[in-house]
Tab-separated table of C-alpha atoms and ligand atoms in Angstrom:
chain	number	residue	atom	x	y	z
A	21	PRO	CA	-33.456	-15.251	5.779
A	22	GLU	CA	-31.494	-13.835	2.846
A	23	MET	CA	-31.292	-10.256	4.106
A	24	ILE	CA	-30.265	-8.521	7.299
A	25	SER	CA	-30.804	-4.880	8.246
A	26	ILE	CA	-27.875	-2.649	9.175
A	27	HIS	CA	-29.487	-2.270	12.587
A	28	ASP	CA	-29.564	-6.020	13.226
A	29	LEU	CA	-26.103	-6.585	11.824
A	30	ALA	CA	-24.667	-3.858	14.066
A	31	GLU	CA	-26.379	-5.425	17.065
A	32	LYS	CA	-24.911	-8.826	16.308
A	33	MET	CA	-21.474	-7.306	15.768
A	34	LYS	CA	-21.871	-5.281	18.987
A	35	ILE	CA	-21.018	-1.998	17.293
A	36	GLN	CA	-22.899	1.207	16.497
A	37	PRO	CA	-24.891	1.124	13.216
A	38	SER	CA	-23.190	4.417	12.288
A	39	VAL	CA	-19.855	2.583	12.043
A	40	ILE	CA	-21.287	0.316	9.363
A	41	ILE	CA	-23.088	3.164	7.620
A	42	LYS	CA	-19.888	5.192	7.493
A	43	LYS	CA	-17.905	2.233	6.199
A	44	LEU	CA	-20.424	1.648	3.402
A	45	PHE	CA	-20.597	5.347	2.673
A	46	LEU	CA	-16.844	5.458	2.160
A	47	ALA	CA	-17.226	2.543	-0.226
A	48	GLY	CA	-19.707	4.646	-2.157
A	49	LYS	CA	-22.949	3.138	-0.837
A	50	MET	CA	-25.618	5.303	0.730
A	51	VAL	CA	-27.534	3.382	3.398
A	52	THR	CA	-29.587	3.989	6.525
A	53	VAL	CA	-30.074	1.832	9.652
A	54	ASN	CA	-33.084	0.260	8.006
A	55	SER	CA	-31.332	-0.648	4.768
A	56	GLU	CA	-30.928	-4.343	4.217
A	57	LEU	CA	-27.825	-6.140	3.109
A	58	ASP	CA	-27.788	-9.515	1.498
A	59	PHE	CA	-26.139	-12.444	3.174
A	60	GLU	CA	-22.924	-12.249	1.180
A	61	ALA	CA	-22.398	-8.489	1.498
A	62	ALA	CA	-23.041	-8.610	5.257
A	63	GLY	CA	-20.620	-11.503	5.702
A	64	GLU	CA	-17.928	-9.761	3.716
A	65	LEU	CA	-18.445	-6.549	5.622
A	66	ALA	CA	-18.279	-8.334	8.967
A	67	MET	CA	-15.044	-9.991	7.975
A	68	GLU	CA	-13.562	-6.787	6.594
A	69	MET	CA	-14.323	-5.168	9.931
A	70	ASN	CA	-12.546	-8.014	11.670
A	71	PHE	CA	-15.693	-9.214	13.337
A	72	ASP	CA	-14.937	-12.519	14.961
A	73	PRO	CA	-17.939	-14.436	16.204
A	74	VAL	CA	-15.755	-17.319	17.408
A	75	PRO	CA	-15.929	-16.856	21.194
A	76	GLU	CA	-12.392	-17.576	22.344
A	77	GLU	CA	-9.805	-16.143	20.090
A	78	LYS	CA	-6.643	-18.037	19.333
A	79	GLU	CA	-3.444	-16.136	19.853
A	80	ASP	CA	-2.113	-14.685	16.592
A	81	VAL	CA	1.413	-16.074	16.671
A	82	ILE	CA	2.427	-14.500	13.363
A	83	ALA	CA	1.357	-11.055	14.532
A	84	LYS	CA	3.349	-11.652	17.695
A	85	MET	CA	6.432	-12.651	15.706
A	86	LEU	CA	6.087	-9.478	13.666
A	87	GLU	CA	5.668	-7.257	16.704
A	88	ASP	CA	8.246	-4.551	16.859
A	89	SER	CA	9.437	-2.334	19.640
A	90	GLU	CA	9.407	1.417	19.157
A	91	ASP	CA	12.770	2.989	18.501
A	92	GLY	CA	13.721	5.674	20.998
A	93	ALA	CA	13.405	9.260	19.770
A	94	GLU	CA	17.160	9.760	20.138
A	95	THR	CA	17.832	6.979	17.610
A	96	LEU	CA	15.676	8.481	14.870
A	97	VAL	CA	17.063	10.351	11.891
A	98	PRO	CA	15.207	11.895	8.928
A	99	ARG	CA	14.418	9.508	6.085
A	100	PRO	CA	13.160	10.088	2.523
A	101	PRO	CA	9.396	9.985	1.919
A	102	VAL	CA	7.964	6.922	0.227
A	103	VAL	CA	5.488	8.025	-2.389
A	104	CYS	CA	3.109	5.862	-4.361
A	105	VAL	CA	1.399	6.834	-7.552
A	106	MET	CA	-2.206	5.695	-7.697
A	107	GLY	CA	-5.095	6.285	-10.029
A	108	HIS	CA	-7.333	4.957	-12.747
A	109	VAL	CA	-6.013	2.850	-15.621
A	110	ASP	CA	-4.340	4.922	-18.335
A	111	HIS	CA	-4.506	8.170	-16.405
A	112	GLY	CA	-0.741	8.343	-16.726
A	113	LYS	CA	0.817	6.905	-13.557
A	114	THR	CA	3.770	5.347	-15.350
A	115	SER	CA	4.190	8.324	-17.699
A	116	LEU	CA	4.291	10.638	-14.700
A	117	LEU	CA	6.932	8.575	-12.935
A	118	ASP	CA	8.764	8.464	-16.202
A	119	ALA	CA	8.639	12.218	-16.536
A	120	ILE	CA	9.844	12.582	-12.961
A	121	ARG	CA	12.732	10.285	-13.486
A	122	ASP	CA	13.274	11.556	-16.992
A	123	THR	CA	13.885	8.048	-18.184
A	124	HIS	CA	11.831	5.757	-20.324
A	125	VAL	CA	10.401	3.126	-18.074
A	126	ILE	CA	7.296	2.917	-20.261
A	127	ASP	CA	9.376	1.768	-23.249
A	128	ARG	CA	10.471	-1.319	-21.375
A	129	GLU	CA	6.943	-2.418	-20.551
A	130	ALA	CA	5.147	-4.728	-22.916
A	131	GLY	CA	2.438	-2.620	-24.541
A	132	GLY	CA	3.016	0.181	-22.069
A	133	ILE	CA	1.041	-1.579	-19.377
A	134	THR	CA	2.608	-1.804	-15.963
A	135	GLN	CA	3.511	-5.366	-15.141
A	136	HIS	CA	5.099	-4.881	-11.749
A	137	ILE	CA	5.332	-2.433	-8.963
A	138	GLY	CA	8.480	-0.588	-9.756
A	139	ALA	CA	10.403	1.263	-7.113
A	140	TYR	CA	12.703	4.157	-7.882
A	141	VAL	CA	14.620	6.760	-5.968
A	142	VAL	CA	14.753	10.293	-7.312
A	143	THR	CA	17.096	12.967	-5.977
A	144	ILE	CA	15.891	16.571	-6.156
A	145	ASN	CA	18.185	19.318	-4.873
A	146	GLY	CA	19.984	16.728	-2.773
A	147	GLN	CA	16.770	15.429	-1.232
A	148	LYS	CA	15.639	11.897	-1.969
A	149	ILE	CA	12.131	10.686	-2.745
A	150	THR	CA	11.286	6.998	-3.109
A	151	PHE	CA	8.554	6.336	-5.659
A	152	LEU	CA	6.444	3.212	-6.026
A	153	ASP	CA	4.438	2.516	-9.178
A	154	THR	CA	1.372	0.471	-8.363
A	155	PRO	CA	-0.463	-1.570	-10.957
A	156	GLY	CA	-3.033	-2.812	-8.492
A	157	HIS	CA	-4.064	-2.543	-4.904
A	158	GLU	CA	-3.527	-6.175	-3.915
A	159	ALA	CA	-0.142	-5.564	-2.392
A	160	PHE	CA	-1.532	-2.660	-0.421
A	161	THR	CA	-4.381	-4.748	0.868
A	162	ALA	CA	-1.901	-7.405	1.977
A	163	MET	CA	0.214	-4.800	3.721
A	164	ARG	CA	-2.758	-3.388	5.558
A	165	MET	CA	-3.782	-6.841	6.717
A	166	ARG	CA	-0.423	-6.994	8.415
A	167	GLY	CA	-0.974	-3.519	9.791
A	168	ALA	CA	1.892	-2.240	7.713
A	169	ASN	CA	1.998	0.782	5.494
A	170	SER	CA	4.347	1.092	2.601
A	171	THR	CA	3.833	4.709	1.785
A	172	ASP	CA	3.772	8.141	3.352
A	173	ILE	CA	2.265	10.111	0.495
A	174	ALA	CA	-0.050	9.021	-2.325
A	175	ILE	CA	-0.009	10.890	-5.596
A	176	LEU	CA	-3.516	10.517	-6.940
A	177	VAL	CA	-3.277	10.811	-10.701
A	178	VAL	CA	-6.460	11.977	-12.410
A	179	ALA	CA	-6.501	12.612	-16.144
A	180	ALA	CA	-7.827	16.096	-16.826
A	181	ASP	CA	-9.731	14.887	-19.889
A	182	ASP	CA	-11.330	11.916	-18.162
A	183	GLY	CA	-11.998	12.983	-14.574
A	184	VAL	CA	-12.790	10.831	-11.571
A	185	MET	CA	-13.238	7.172	-12.529
A	186	PRO	CA	-13.966	4.013	-10.475
A	187	GLN	CA	-10.329	3.221	-9.709
A	188	THR	CA	-9.768	6.837	-8.734
A	189	VAL	CA	-12.370	6.371	-6.012
A	190	GLU	CA	-10.832	3.038	-5.018
A	191	ALA	CA	-7.438	4.666	-4.701
A	192	ILE	CA	-8.893	7.450	-2.548
A	193	ASN	CA	-10.525	4.914	-0.247
A	194	HIS	CA	-7.336	2.906	0.079
A	195	ALA	CA	-5.228	5.944	0.828
A	196	LYS	CA	-7.729	7.255	3.361
A	197	ALA	CA	-8.102	3.899	5.100
A	198	ALA	CA	-4.324	3.667	5.371
A	199	GLY	CA	-4.060	7.232	6.635
A	200	ILE	CA	-1.778	8.296	3.812
A	201	GLU	CA	-1.444	11.934	2.821
A	202	ILE	CA	-2.950	12.533	-0.655
A	203	ILE	CA	-1.582	14.952	-3.235
A	204	VAL	CA	-3.688	15.245	-6.378
A	205	ALA	CA	-1.870	15.373	-9.714
A	206	ILE	CA	-4.231	16.444	-12.464
A	207	ASN	CA	-2.461	14.979	-15.477
A	208	LYS	CA	-2.699	15.461	-19.247
A	209	ILE	CA	-3.306	19.211	-18.975
A	210	ASP	CA	-1.687	19.531	-22.403
A	211	LYS	CA	-4.771	17.969	-23.979
A	212	PRO	CA	-7.271	20.360	-25.587
A	213	SER	CA	-10.088	18.522	-23.830
A	214	ALA	CA	-8.472	18.962	-20.389
A	215	ASN	CA	-10.776	20.400	-17.757
A	216	ILE	CA	-8.955	21.056	-14.497
A	217	GLU	CA	-11.904	22.741	-12.798
A	218	ARG	CA	-14.146	19.757	-13.467
A	219	VAL	CA	-11.661	17.391	-11.792
A	220	LYS	CA	-11.441	19.695	-8.774
A	221	GLN	CA	-15.220	19.836	-8.607
A	222	GLU	CA	-15.583	16.055	-8.844
A	223	LEU	CA	-13.015	15.444	-6.113
A	224	THR	CA	-14.791	17.676	-3.609
A	225	GLU	CA	-17.289	14.843	-3.294
A	226	TYR	CA	-14.496	12.787	-1.763
A	227	GLU	CA	-13.398	15.479	0.672
A	228	LEU	CA	-10.403	16.384	-1.446
A	229	ILE	CA	-10.805	20.145	-1.562
A	230	PRO	CA	-8.187	22.426	-3.080
A	231	GLU	CA	-6.554	25.067	-0.915
A	232	ASP	CA	-7.862	27.880	-3.102
A	233	TRP	CA	-11.370	26.578	-2.443
A	234	GLY	CA	-10.822	26.621	1.309
A	235	GLY	CA	-9.708	23.018	1.645
A	236	SER	CA	-6.373	21.495	2.546
A	237	THR	CA	-5.552	19.196	-0.365
A	238	ILE	CA	-2.682	20.054	-2.648
A	239	PHE	CA	-3.637	19.950	-6.338
A	240	CYS	CA	-0.888	19.963	-8.956
A	241	PRO	CA	-1.850	20.333	-12.609
A	242	VAL	CA	0.793	18.459	-14.611
A	243	SER	CA	1.574	17.057	-18.002
A	244	ALA	CA	3.692	13.950	-18.147
A	245	HIS	CA	4.193	14.708	-21.842
A	246	THR	CA	5.339	18.333	-21.770
A	247	HIS	CA	6.721	18.087	-18.190
A	248	GLU	CA	4.714	21.159	-17.242
A	249	GLY	CA	4.110	21.298	-13.500
A	250	ILE	CA	6.422	18.380	-12.651
A	251	ASP	CA	8.857	20.526	-10.655
A	252	ASN	CA	5.979	22.035	-8.725
A	253	LEU	CA	4.670	18.542	-7.924
A	254	LEU	CA	8.088	17.475	-6.636
A	255	GLU	CA	8.309	20.620	-4.503
A	256	MET	CA	4.902	19.852	-3.040
A	257	ILE	CA	5.999	16.298	-2.210
A	258	LEU	CA	9.082	17.585	-0.397
A	259	LEU	CA	7.022	20.204	1.384
A	260	THR	CA	4.480	17.629	2.525
A	261	SER	CA	7.210	15.265	3.626
A	262	GLU	CA	8.843	18.011	5.685
A	263	VAL	CA	5.588	18.549	7.529
A	264	LEU	CA	5.280	14.815	8.197
A	265	GLU	CA	8.751	14.769	9.838
A	266	LEU	CA	9.517	11.263	8.622
A	267	LYS	CA	12.163	9.506	10.660
A	268	ALA	CA	13.613	6.054	11.259
A	269	ASN	CA	16.427	4.408	13.140
A	270	PRO	CA	19.067	3.236	10.668
A	271	ASN	CA	21.180	1.544	13.358
A	272	ARG	CA	19.251	-1.632	14.036
A	273	ARG	CA	18.313	-4.902	12.326
A	274	ALA	CA	16.484	-4.166	9.102
A	275	ARG	CA	12.767	-4.535	8.636
A	276	GLY	CA	10.521	-3.608	5.760
A	277	LEU	CA	8.156	-4.771	3.071
A	278	VAL	CA	8.210	-6.863	-0.058
A	279	ILE	CA	7.174	-4.682	-2.995
A	280	GLU	CA	7.351	-7.378	-5.641
A	281	ALA	CA	8.982	-10.749	-6.122
A	282	GLU	CA	9.480	-13.283	-8.851
A	283	LEU	CA	11.407	-16.373	-9.774
A	284	ASP	CA	14.258	-15.584	-12.112
A	285	LYS	CA	15.526	-18.510	-14.157
A	286	GLY	CA	19.143	-17.618	-13.606
A	287	LYS	CA	19.147	-15.858	-10.253
A	288	GLY	CA	16.439	-17.791	-8.397
A	289	PRO	CA	13.924	-15.940	-6.192
A	290	VAL	CA	14.340	-12.187	-6.588
A	291	ALA	CA	12.499	-9.823	-4.263
A	292	THR	CA	12.258	-6.053	-4.404
A	293	VAL	CA	12.021	-4.899	-0.830
A	294	LEU	CA	11.583	-1.532	0.792
A	295	VAL	CA	13.677	-1.118	3.920
A	296	GLN	CA	11.616	0.799	6.475
A	297	LYS	CA	13.786	0.640	9.563
A	298	GLY	CA	17.362	-0.310	10.226
A	299	THR	CA	19.926	-1.190	7.606
A	300	LEU	CA	20.024	-4.358	5.528
A	301	HIS	CA	23.472	-5.661	4.608
A	302	VAL	CA	24.746	-8.289	2.225
A	303	GLY	CA	25.167	-11.397	4.356
A	304	ASP	CA	22.279	-10.610	6.734
A	305	PRO	CA	19.834	-13.416	7.523
A	306	ILE	CA	16.337	-12.617	6.295
A	307	ALA	CA	12.866	-14.070	6.791
A	308	VAL	CA	9.635	-13.114	5.081
A	309	GLY	CA	6.446	-15.128	5.320
A	310	SER	CA	7.270	-18.742	4.592
A	311	CYS	CA	10.609	-17.830	2.997
A	312	HIS	CA	14.003	-17.384	4.539
A	313	GLY	CA	17.629	-17.064	3.520
A	314	LYS	CA	20.663	-14.853	3.646
A	315	VAL	CA	21.069	-11.743	1.515
A	316	ARG	CA	23.491	-12.906	-1.166
A	317	ALA	CA	23.456	-9.751	-3.260
A	318	MET	CA	21.590	-6.436	-3.383
A	319	MET	CA	20.899	-4.135	-6.321
A	320	ASP	CA	19.594	-0.580	-6.185
A	321	ASP	CA	16.962	0.825	-8.568
A	322	ASN	CA	19.646	1.518	-11.166
A	323	GLY	CA	20.782	-2.095	-11.147
A	324	ARG	CA	23.955	-1.255	-9.277
A	325	ARG	CA	25.235	-3.615	-6.636
A	326	VAL	CA	25.086	-2.186	-3.148
A	327	LYS	CA	26.369	-3.556	0.153
A	328	GLU	CA	23.755	-1.991	2.400
A	329	ALA	CA	20.337	-0.342	2.281
A	330	GLY	CA	18.928	2.002	4.920
A	331	PRO	CA	15.421	3.364	5.634
A	332	SER	CA	13.174	4.180	2.626
A	333	LYS	CA	15.577	2.500	0.214
A	334	PRO	CA	14.163	-0.027	-2.253
A	335	VAL	CA	16.534	-2.826	-3.238
A	336	GLU	CA	16.343	-6.040	-5.147
A	337	ILE	CA	17.672	-8.893	-3.074
A	338	LEU	CA	18.901	-12.370	-3.934
A	339	GLY	CA	19.252	-15.225	-1.507
A	340	LEU	CA	15.743	-16.229	-0.435
A	341	ASN	CA	14.833	-19.907	-0.729
A	342	ASP	CA	11.439	-19.143	-2.266
A	343	VAL	CA	9.371	-16.318	-3.774
A	344	PRO	CA	7.630	-14.267	-1.043
A	345	ASN	CA	4.279	-12.505	-1.453
A	346	ALA	CA	4.100	-8.817	-2.204
A	347	GLY	CA	3.036	-6.919	0.875
A	348	GLU	CA	4.643	-9.260	3.397
A	349	ILE	CA	6.839	-7.855	6.120
A	350	PHE	CA	10.455	-8.970	6.071
A	351	VAL	CA	12.614	-9.155	9.141
A	352	SER	CA	16.322	-9.654	9.512
A	353	PRO	CA	17.074	-11.683	12.623
A	354	GLU	CA	20.560	-12.024	14.117
A	355	THR	CA	21.038	-15.608	13.009
A	356	ASP	CA	20.174	-17.941	10.126
A	357	LYS	CA	18.623	-20.279	12.635
A	358	GLU	CA	16.148	-17.623	13.762
A	359	ALA	CA	15.269	-16.802	10.153
A	360	ARG	CA	14.498	-20.429	9.455
A	361	ALA	CA	12.456	-20.790	12.641
A	362	PHE	CA	10.458	-17.709	11.680
A	363	ALA	CA	9.572	-19.171	8.274
A	364	GLU	CA	8.680	-22.564	9.752
A	365	THR	CA	6.400	-21.026	12.362
A	366	TYR	CA	4.800	-18.899	9.678
A	367	VAL	CA	3.951	-21.956	7.582
A	368	LYS	CA	2.506	-23.838	10.556
A	369	GLU	CA	0.463	-20.884	11.810
A	370	SER	CA	-0.860	-19.978	8.360
A	371	ARG	CA	-2.217	-23.469	7.976
A	372	GLU	CA	-3.967	-23.235	11.330
A	373	LYS	CA	-5.273	-19.777	10.496
A	374	LEU	CA	-6.830	-21.126	7.316
A	375	ILE	CA	-8.725	-23.675	9.372
A	376	GLU	CA	-9.811	-20.937	11.793
A	377	ASP	CA	-10.991	-18.732	8.932
A	378	THR	CA	-13.082	-21.537	7.535
A	379	LYS	CA	-14.659	-21.925	10.952
A	380	LEU	CA	-15.261	-18.174	11.061
A	381	LYS	CA	-16.977	-18.282	7.712
A	382	MET	CA	-19.166	-21.095	8.906
A	383	SER	CA	-20.108	-19.284	12.085
A	384	LEU	CA	-20.931	-16.169	10.075
A	385	ASP	CA	-23.546	-18.289	8.417
A	386	ASP	CA	-25.032	-18.721	11.902
A	387	LEU	CA	-25.513	-14.981	12.073
A	388	TYR	CA	-28.450	-15.275	9.792
A	389	SER	CA	-30.046	-18.404	11.079
A	390	GLN	CA	-30.457	-17.065	14.609
B	428	GTP	P1	-1.748	1.561	-16.326
B	428	GTP	O1	-0.409	1.267	-15.705
B	428	GTP	O2	-2.067	0.676	-17.475
B	428	GTP	O3	-2.862	1.652	-15.335
B	428	GTP	O4	-1.671	3.036	-16.999
B	428	GTP	P2	-0.936	4.323	-16.439
B	428	GTP	O5	-1.806	5.037	-15.495
B	428	GTP	O6	0.435	3.981	-15.973
B	428	GTP	O7	-0.886	5.226	-17.756
B	428	GTP	P3	0.314	5.381	-18.780
B	428	GTP	O8	1.420	6.180	-18.183
B	428	GTP	O9	0.640	4.078	-19.366
B	428	GTP	O10	-0.398	6.346	-19.838
B	428	GTP	C1	-1.577	5.973	-20.524
B	428	GTP	C2	-1.687	6.748	-21.817
B	428	GTP	O11	-1.864	8.133	-21.569
B	428	GTP	C3	-0.447	6.634	-22.710
B	428	GTP	O12	-0.856	6.535	-24.042
B	428	GTP	C4	0.282	7.925	-22.448
B	428	GTP	O13	1.069	8.322	-23.552
B	428	GTP	C5	-0.868	8.893	-22.222
B	428	GTP	N1	-0.460	10.003	-21.345
B	428	GTP	C6	0.086	9.910	-20.120
B	428	GTP	N2	0.358	11.132	-19.618
B	428	GTP	C7	-0.036	12.030	-20.550
B	428	GTP	C8	-0.012	13.466	-20.626
B	428	GTP	O14	0.437	14.201	-19.722
B	428	GTP	N3	-0.523	14.037	-21.749
B	428	GTP	C9	-1.024	13.282	-22.773
B	428	GTP	N4	-1.501	13.933	-23.824
B	428	GTP	N5	-1.053	11.933	-22.729
B	428	GTP	C10	-0.569	11.321	-21.654
B	429	MG	MG1	1.322	2.130	-15.581
């Protein structure tokens, strides 16, 4: 058969049909228990929901390697919020970051289109905020697969003259699935065709309801061009971050995420990483995915050399033997030997996982022939 009903799929996955219905609803599809999904959609959904029809599950060695013990409450100190700017193409994500930083990041981009995830730290009244510019959601998807979150607060940029668009909805779904706090920035309010009320109205459909309409989402009308509302947005970020009580232990081996990485002709592999816990120092061994090395040099977001980087700090690092994937977790073991062993195990396990996944795909096919 080519189709399977939600009811039957739920039964095979041993979950409630409502779980599937809700999942599809959040993806923008209205279905009932009797709705039918085609083979491909059902398979994808089952995999997305981590359904594993292979009876005995193999131990996930990589996950085990990446396991981390909780830091004791007494070791935790406040850390800056990590904020990502998400939204539809051309709604002004880069311009907004630019306005916030009051620099001209956009001028350096070919054609004004974001090529990389940039990471910047902004200091407002002595308080730091780390911003990430996101061209796509791939890195976020990778991070979530590892159960890691890069950000605390998402700024959802919606152009006041354009309203909610497909990637706006995608961004909302990603942020919600990751449990990230959303602040809405209605941008381009300087435009004559701007319609703030319409954007608010459209977003209510996604459970983003402004406070003045009885909801709990912060809406900030802004203009990246005139800078109107930017200070208010920053205040709202700091306010939200205060409520979240973000903390980390700076006195331990560093751990964090790769934001972006590339091969530089002169410098070799260069990775922009976000330290999430602990402090990374020049000279520390480091392992990330199949790559390992020793931190040879570190640069902050202003291109200045730094010797160490604590929680919520993005830095560019040199010294890896290869280019890691965006979204991977990096660890900093005590010794070079451990870093190398980590990378070697990662390579071996990834290969085995690929074989397992192929098997999983094949057994998903069985779902429909039963
Ligand atoms: P991608 O990275 O390509 O997805 O785009 P983006 O969301 O980063 O948008 P970007 O900042 O590149 O802005 C897109 C266009 O909108 C540019 O032409 C900006 O000049 C314009 N723009 C951005 N913010 C504003 C604003 O507040 N007012 C007006 N009038 N135009 C704006
Ligand atoms: Mg951009």
